[in-house]
mmCIF file of C-alpha atoms in Angstrom:
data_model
loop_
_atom_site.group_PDB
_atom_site.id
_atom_site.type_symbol
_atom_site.label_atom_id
_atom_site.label_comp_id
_atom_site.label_asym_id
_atom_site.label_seq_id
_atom_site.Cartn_x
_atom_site.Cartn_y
_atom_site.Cartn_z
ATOM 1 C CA UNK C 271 -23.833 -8.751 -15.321
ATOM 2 C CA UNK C 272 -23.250 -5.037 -15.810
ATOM 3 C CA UNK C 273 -25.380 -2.752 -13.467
ATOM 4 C CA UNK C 274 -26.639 0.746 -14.139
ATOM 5 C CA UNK C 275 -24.785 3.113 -12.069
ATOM 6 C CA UNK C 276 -26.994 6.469 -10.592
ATOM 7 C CA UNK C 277 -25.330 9.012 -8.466
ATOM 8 C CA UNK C 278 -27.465 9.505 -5.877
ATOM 9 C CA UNK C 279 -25.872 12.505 -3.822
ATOM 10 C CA UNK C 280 -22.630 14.979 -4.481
ATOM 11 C CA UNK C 281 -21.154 15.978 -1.631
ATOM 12 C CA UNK C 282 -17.643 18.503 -1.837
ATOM 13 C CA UNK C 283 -17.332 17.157 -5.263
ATOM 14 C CA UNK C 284 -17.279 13.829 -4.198
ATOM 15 C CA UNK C 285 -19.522 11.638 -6.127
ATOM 16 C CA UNK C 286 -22.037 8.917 -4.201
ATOM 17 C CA UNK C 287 -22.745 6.133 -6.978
ATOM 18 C CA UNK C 288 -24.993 2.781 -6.712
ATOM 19 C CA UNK C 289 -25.235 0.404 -8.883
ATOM 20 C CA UNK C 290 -28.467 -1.364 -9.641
ATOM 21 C CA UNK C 291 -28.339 -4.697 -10.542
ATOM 22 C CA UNK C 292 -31.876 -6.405 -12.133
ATOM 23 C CA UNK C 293 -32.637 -9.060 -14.110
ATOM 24 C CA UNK C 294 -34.864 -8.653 -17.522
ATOM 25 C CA UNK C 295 -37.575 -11.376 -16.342
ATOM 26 C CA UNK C 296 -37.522 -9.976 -12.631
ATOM 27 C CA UNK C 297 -41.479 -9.068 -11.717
ATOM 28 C CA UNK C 298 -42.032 -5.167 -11.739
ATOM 29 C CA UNK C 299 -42.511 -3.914 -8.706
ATOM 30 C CA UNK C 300 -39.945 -6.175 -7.196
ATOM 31 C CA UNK C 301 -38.623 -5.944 -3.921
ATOM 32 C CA UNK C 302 -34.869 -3.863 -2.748
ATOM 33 C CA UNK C 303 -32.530 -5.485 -1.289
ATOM 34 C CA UNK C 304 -29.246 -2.540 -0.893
ATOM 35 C CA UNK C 305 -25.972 -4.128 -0.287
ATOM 36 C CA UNK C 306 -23.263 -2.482 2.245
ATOM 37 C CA UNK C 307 -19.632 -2.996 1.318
ATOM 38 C CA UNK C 308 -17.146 -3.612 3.882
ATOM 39 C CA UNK C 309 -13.214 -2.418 4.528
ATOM 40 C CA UNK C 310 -13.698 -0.789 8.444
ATOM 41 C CA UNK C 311 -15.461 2.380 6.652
ATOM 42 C CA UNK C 312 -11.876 3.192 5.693
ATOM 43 C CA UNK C 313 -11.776 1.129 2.405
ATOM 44 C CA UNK C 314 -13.543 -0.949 0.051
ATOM 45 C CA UNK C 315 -16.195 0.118 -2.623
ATOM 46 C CA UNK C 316 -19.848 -1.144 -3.939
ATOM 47 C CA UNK C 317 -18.370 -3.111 -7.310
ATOM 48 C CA UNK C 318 -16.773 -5.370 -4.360
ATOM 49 C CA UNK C 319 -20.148 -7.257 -4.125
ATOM 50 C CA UNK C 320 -19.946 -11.186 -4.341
ATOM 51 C CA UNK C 321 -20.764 -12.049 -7.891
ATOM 52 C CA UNK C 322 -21.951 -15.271 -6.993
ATOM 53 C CA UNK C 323 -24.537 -13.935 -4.231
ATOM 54 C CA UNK C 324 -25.472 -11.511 -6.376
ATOM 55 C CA UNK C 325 -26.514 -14.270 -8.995
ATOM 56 C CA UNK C 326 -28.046 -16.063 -5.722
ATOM 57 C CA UNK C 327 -30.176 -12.704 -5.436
ATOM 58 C CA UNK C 328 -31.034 -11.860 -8.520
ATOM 59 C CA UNK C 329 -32.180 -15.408 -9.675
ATOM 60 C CA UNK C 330 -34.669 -15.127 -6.500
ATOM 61 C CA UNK C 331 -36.660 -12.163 -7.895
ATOM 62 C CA UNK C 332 -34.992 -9.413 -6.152
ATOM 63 C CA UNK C 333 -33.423 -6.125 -7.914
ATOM 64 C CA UNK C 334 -30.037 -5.246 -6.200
ATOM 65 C CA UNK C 335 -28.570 -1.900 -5.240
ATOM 66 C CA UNK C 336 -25.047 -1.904 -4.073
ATOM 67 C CA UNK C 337 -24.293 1.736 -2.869
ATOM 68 C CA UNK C 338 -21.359 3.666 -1.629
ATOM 69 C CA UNK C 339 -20.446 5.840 1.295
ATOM 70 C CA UNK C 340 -18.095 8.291 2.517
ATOM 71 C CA UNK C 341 -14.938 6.603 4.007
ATOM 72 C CA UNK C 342 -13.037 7.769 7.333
ATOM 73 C CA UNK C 343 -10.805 9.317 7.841
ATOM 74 C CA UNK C 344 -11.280 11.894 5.288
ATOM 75 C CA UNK C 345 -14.992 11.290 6.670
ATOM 76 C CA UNK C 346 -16.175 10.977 9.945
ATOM 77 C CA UNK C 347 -19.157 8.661 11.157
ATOM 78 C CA UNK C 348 -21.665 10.914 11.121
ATOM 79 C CA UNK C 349 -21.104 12.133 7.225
ATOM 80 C CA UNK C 350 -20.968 8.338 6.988
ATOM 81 C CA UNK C 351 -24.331 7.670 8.162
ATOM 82 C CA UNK C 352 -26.043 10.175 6.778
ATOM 83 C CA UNK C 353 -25.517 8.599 3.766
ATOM 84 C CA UNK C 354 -26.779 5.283 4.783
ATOM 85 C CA UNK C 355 -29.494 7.130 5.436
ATOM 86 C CA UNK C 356 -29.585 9.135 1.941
ATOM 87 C CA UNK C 357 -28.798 6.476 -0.136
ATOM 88 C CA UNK C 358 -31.794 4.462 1.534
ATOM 89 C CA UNK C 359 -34.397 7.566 1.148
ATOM 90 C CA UNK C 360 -33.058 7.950 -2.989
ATOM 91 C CA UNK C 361 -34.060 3.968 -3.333
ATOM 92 C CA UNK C 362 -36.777 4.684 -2.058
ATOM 93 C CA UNK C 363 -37.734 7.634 -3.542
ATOM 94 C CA UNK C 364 -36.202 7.480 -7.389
ATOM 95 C CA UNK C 365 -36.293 3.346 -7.029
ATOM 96 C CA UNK C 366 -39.998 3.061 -8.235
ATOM 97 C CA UNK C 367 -39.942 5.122 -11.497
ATOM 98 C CA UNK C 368 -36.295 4.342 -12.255
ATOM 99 C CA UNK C 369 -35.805 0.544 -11.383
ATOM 100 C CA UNK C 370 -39.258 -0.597 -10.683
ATOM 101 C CA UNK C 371 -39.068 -1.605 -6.820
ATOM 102 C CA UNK C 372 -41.369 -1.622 -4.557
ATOM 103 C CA UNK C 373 -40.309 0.970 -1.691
ATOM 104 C CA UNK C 374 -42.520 -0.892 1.048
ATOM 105 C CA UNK C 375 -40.309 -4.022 0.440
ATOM 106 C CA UNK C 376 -36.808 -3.035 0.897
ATOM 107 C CA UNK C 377 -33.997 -4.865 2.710
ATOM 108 C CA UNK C 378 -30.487 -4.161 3.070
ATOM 109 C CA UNK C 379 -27.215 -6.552 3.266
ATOM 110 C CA UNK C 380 -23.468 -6.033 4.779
ATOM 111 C CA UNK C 381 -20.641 -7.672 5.352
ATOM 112 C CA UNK C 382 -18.573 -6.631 8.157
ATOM 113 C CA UNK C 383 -18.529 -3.135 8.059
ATOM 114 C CA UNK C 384 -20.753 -3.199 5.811
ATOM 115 C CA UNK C 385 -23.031 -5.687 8.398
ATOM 116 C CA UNK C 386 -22.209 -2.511 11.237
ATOM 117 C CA UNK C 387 -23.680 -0.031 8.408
ATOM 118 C CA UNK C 388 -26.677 -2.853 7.780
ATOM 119 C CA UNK C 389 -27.184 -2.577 11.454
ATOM 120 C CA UNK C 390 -27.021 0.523 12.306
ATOM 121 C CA UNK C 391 -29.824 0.855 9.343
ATOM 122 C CA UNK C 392 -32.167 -0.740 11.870
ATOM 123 C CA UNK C 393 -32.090 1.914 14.439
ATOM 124 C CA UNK C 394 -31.266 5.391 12.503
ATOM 125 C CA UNK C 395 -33.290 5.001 9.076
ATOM 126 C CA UNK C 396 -36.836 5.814 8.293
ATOM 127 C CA UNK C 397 -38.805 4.398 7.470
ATOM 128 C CA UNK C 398 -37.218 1.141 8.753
ATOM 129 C CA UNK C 399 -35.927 -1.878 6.088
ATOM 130 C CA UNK C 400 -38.011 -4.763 6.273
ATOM 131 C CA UNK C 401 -35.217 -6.783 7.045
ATOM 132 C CA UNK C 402 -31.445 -7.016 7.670
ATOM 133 C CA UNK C 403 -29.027 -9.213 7.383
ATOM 134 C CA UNK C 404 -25.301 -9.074 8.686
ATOM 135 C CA UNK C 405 -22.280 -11.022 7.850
ATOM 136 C CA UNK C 406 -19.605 -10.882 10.139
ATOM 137 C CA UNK C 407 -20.815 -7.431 11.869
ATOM 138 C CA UNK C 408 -20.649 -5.659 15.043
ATOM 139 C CA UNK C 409 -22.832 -3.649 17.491
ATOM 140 C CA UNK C 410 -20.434 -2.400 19.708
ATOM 141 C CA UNK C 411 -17.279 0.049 18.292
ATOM 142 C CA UNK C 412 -16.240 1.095 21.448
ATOM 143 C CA UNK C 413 -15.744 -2.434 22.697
ATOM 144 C CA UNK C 414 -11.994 -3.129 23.797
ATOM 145 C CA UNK C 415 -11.655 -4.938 20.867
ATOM 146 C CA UNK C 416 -12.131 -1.678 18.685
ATOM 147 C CA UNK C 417 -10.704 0.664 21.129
ATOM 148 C CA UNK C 418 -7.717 -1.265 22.690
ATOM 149 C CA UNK C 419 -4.952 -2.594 20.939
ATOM 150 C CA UNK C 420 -6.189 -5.857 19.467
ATOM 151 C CA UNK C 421 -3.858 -8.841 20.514
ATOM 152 C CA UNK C 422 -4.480 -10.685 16.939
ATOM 153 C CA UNK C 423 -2.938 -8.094 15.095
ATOM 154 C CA UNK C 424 -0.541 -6.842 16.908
ATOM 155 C CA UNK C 425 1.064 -10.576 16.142
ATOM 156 C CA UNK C 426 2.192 -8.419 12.997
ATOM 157 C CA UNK C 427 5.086 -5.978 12.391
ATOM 158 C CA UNK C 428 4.136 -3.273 14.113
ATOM 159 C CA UNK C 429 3.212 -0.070 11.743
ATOM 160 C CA UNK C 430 4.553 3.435 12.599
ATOM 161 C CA UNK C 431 2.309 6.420 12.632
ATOM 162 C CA UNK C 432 4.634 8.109 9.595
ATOM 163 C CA UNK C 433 3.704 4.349 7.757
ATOM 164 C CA UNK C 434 -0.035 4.324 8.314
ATOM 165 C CA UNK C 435 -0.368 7.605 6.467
ATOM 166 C CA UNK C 436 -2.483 8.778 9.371
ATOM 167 C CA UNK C 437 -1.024 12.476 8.975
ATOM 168 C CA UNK C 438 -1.126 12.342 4.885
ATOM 169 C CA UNK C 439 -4.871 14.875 4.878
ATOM 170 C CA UNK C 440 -6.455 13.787 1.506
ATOM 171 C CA UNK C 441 -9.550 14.737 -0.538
ATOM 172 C CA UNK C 442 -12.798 13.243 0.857
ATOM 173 C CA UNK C 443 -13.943 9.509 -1.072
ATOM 174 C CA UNK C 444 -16.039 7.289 -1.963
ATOM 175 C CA UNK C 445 -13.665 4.803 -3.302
ATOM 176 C CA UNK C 446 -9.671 4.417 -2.716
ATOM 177 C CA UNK C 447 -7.771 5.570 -5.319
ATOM 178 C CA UNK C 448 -4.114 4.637 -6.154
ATOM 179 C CA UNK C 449 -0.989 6.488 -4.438
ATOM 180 C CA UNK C 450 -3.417 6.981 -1.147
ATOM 181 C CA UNK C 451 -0.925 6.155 1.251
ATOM 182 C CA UNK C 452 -3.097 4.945 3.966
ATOM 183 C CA UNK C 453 -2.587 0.739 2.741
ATOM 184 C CA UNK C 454 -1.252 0.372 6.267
ATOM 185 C CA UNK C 455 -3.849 2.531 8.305
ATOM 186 C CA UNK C 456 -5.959 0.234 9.652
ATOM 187 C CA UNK C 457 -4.109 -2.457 10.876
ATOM 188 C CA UNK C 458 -2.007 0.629 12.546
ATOM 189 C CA UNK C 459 -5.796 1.681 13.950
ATOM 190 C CA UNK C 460 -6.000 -2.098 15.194
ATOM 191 C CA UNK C 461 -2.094 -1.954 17.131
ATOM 192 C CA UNK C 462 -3.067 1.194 18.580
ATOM 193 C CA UNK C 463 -6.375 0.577 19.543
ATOM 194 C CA UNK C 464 -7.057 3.774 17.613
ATOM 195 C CA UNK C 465 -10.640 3.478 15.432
ATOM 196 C CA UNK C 466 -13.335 4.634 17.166
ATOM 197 C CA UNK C 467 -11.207 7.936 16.829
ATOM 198 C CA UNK C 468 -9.800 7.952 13.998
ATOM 199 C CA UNK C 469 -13.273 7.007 11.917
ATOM 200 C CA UNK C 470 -15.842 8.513 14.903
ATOM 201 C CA UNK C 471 -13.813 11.749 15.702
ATOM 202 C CA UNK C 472 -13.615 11.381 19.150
ATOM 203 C CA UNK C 473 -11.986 9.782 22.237
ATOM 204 C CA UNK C 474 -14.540 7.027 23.008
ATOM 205 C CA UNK C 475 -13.288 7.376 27.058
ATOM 206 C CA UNK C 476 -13.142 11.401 27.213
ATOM 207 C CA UNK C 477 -16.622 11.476 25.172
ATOM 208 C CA UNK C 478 -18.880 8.267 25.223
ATOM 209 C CA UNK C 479 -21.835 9.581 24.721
ATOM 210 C CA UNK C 480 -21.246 10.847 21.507
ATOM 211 C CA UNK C 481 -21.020 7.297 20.282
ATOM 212 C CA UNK C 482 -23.925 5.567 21.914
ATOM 213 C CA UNK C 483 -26.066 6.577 18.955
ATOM 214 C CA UNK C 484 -23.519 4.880 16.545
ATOM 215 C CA UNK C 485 -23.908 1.666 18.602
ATOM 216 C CA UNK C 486 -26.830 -0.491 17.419
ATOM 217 C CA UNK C 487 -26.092 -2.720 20.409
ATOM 218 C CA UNK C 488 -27.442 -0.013 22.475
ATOM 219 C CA UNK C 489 -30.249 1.328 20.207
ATOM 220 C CA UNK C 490 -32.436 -1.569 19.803
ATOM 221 C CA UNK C 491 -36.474 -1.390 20.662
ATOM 222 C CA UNK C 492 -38.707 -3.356 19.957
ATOM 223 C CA UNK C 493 -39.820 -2.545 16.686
ATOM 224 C CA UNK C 494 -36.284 -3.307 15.417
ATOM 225 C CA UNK C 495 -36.582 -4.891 11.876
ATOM 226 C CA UNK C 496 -36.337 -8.893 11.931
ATOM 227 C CA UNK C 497 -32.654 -9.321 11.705
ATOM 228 C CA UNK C 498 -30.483 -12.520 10.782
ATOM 229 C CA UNK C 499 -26.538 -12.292 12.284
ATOM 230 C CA UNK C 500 -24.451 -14.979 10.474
ATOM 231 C CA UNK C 501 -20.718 -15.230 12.106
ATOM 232 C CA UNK C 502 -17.952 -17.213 12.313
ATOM 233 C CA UNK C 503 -16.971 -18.386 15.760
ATOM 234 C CA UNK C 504 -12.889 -18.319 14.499
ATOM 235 C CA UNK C 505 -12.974 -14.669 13.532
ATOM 236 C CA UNK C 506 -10.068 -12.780 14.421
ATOM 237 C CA UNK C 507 -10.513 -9.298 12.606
ATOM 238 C CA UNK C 508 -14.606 -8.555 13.951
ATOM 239 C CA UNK C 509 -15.169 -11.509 17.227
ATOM 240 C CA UNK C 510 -17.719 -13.533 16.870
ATOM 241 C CA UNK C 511 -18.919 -11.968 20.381
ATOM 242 C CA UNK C 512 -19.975 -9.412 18.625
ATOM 243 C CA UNK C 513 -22.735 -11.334 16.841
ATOM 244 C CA UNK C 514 -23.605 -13.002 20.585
ATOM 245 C CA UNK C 515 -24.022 -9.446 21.789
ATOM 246 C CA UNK C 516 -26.496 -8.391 18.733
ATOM 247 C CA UNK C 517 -28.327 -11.518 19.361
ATOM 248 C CA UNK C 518 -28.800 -10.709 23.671
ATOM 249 C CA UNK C 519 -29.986 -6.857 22.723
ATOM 250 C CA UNK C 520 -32.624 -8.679 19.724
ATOM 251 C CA UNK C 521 -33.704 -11.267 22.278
ATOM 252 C CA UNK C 522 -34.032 -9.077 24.799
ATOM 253 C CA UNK C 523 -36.668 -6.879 22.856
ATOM 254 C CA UNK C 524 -38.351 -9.759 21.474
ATOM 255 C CA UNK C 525 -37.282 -8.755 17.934
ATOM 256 C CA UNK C 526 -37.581 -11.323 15.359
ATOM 257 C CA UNK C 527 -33.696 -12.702 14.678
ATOM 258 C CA UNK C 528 -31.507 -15.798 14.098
ATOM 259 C CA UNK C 529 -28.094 -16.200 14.886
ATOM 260 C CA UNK C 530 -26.090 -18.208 12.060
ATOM 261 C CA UNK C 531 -22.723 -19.528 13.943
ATOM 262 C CA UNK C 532 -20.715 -20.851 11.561
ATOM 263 C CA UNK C 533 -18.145 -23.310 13.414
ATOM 264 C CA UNK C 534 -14.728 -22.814 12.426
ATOM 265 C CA UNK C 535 -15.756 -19.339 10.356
ATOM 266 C CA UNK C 536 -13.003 -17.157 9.632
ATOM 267 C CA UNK C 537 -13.871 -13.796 8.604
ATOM 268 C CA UNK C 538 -15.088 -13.254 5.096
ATOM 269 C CA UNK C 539 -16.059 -17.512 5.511
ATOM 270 C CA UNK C 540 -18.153 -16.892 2.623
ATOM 271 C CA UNK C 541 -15.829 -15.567 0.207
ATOM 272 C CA UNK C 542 -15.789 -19.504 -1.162
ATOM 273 C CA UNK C 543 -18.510 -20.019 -3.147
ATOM 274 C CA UNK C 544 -17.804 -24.085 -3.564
ATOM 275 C CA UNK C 545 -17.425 -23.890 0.500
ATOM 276 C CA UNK C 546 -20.598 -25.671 1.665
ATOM 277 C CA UNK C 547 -20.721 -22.857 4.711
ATOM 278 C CA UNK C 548 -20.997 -20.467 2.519
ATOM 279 C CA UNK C 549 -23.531 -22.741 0.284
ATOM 280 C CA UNK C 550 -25.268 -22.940 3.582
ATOM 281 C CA UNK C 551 -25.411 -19.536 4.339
ATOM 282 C CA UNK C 552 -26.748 -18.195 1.550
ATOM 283 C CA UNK C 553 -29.835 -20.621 1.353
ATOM 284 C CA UNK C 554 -30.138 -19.276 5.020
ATOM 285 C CA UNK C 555 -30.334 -15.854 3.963
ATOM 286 C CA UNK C 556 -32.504 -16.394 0.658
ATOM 287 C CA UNK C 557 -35.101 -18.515 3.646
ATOM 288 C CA UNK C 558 -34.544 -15.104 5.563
ATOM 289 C CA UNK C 559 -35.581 -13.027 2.462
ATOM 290 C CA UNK C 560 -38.537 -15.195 1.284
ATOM 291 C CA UNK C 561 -39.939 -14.773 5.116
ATOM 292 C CA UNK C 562 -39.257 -11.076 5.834
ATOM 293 C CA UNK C 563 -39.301 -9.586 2.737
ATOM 294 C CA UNK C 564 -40.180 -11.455 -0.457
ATOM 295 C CA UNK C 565 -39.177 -10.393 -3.758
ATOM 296 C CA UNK C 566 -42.331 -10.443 -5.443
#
């Protein structure tokens, strides 16, 4: 299915696009849900969205807005999420005379990075989404695992700092473009134990403050949105710990949540659509959906 693409901000001549996806027999005013991409907020783009959830969605009533945002490291977090936070006020202000949602019933969706984004959406955005759900995200980016060298990956070759294009200054993106020269940067961010500064913009030990607001592990009340974490307990880019620690903070608050551990779960599990995790998952989420938010 094609979508309609909007731009819904400009920024230093740097396009912001979304893409709204919406069936012809889908009930007007429908319910939101906006979908997160992943890639570490250093890569990846909004037409990476699973066709086959998207179907999943769709086919349930919902109308579908997969968005972009700024990536690091020509972009630091906080450009980042203020455009979580734009692109969340434009579907909710341009959504019900362009795409006929209802902006009281609006959810949003990420995987990995895009499940960080989906929960940091839950603490910094109002008003707050009805519901979240992450796949595979995290709460914490100043954990070790972001901020020392992670023992998985540095398994690999290691990568110079001339290789991972870390000193190659580009334009500021919404989308990588060919001839970048930063294919290596992240797993060189992961050996070095290097992301929180290279994507925050500061040294997570000289200045942890500044990052406490950009840690949704640490910014939950208790009028958090209900939130469903699904993770797989074999992930070796984002732990599954991560998930554990989301679920503690929700708990603790008395938010409505659900943890999802998917035994086995690699990251990306549900990249397999015939993979009856994934088939599992999904109805999970959809059950999510129809409780928290329903599409019509």
């Amino acid at each position: 299915m094609e979508p309609t693409t909007y731009t819904y901000k400009t920024v230093e001549h740097c396009a912001l696009h979304a893409d709204v996806y919406r069936l012809s027999t889908t009930p007007t005013p429908s319910a939101a849900l906006v979908w997160l991409h992943g890639g570490a907020l250093i890569y990846g783009s909004r037409k990476n969205i699973r066709l086959w959830q998207l179907a999943r969605y769709l086919d349930a009533g919902y109308t579908v807005i997969a968005v972009d945002y700024r990536l690091a490291p020509e972009s630091k977090l906080p450009a980042i999420i203020t455009d979580l936070r734009d692109a969340l006020q434009w579907v909710r202000e341009q959504g019900p005379g362009r795409f006929g949602i209802d902006p009281t019933r609006l959810a949003v969706v990420g995987h990995s990075a895009g499940g960080y984004l989906t929960l940091m959406a839950g603490c910094c955005v109002t008003p707050q989404p009805q519901a979240l759900v992450a796949l595979y995200g995290y709460g914490d980016i100043v954990g070790d695992w972001y901020s020392k060298p992670d023992p998985f990956y540095c398994q690999q070759p290691l990568v110079t700092e001339a290789e991972s294009g870390r000193q190659q200054p580009g334009p500021v993106i919404s989308e990588p473009y060919p001839g970048r020269g930063k294919d290596k940067f992240y797993l060189y961010c992961r050996q070095q134990g290097l992301w929180p500064q290279e994507v925050g913009g500061r040294d997570p030990v000289a200045d942890p403050a500044f990052f406490a607001p950009y840690c949704p592990v640490q910014q939950v009340t208790p009028d958090y949105p209900p939130t469903l974490l699904l993770h797989g307990d074999h992930d070796t880019d984002v732990p599954y710990a991560q998930s554990v620690l989301m679920d503690a903070a929700l708990a603790r608050q008395q938010v409505p949540h659900e943890l999802l551990t998917i035994p086995a779960g690699e990251h990306g599990f549900d990249g397999n659509p015939d993979a009856p995790a994934a088939q599992a998952a999904l109805a999970q989420v959809l059950h999510f959906w129809a409780e928290h938010c329903p599409a019509a």
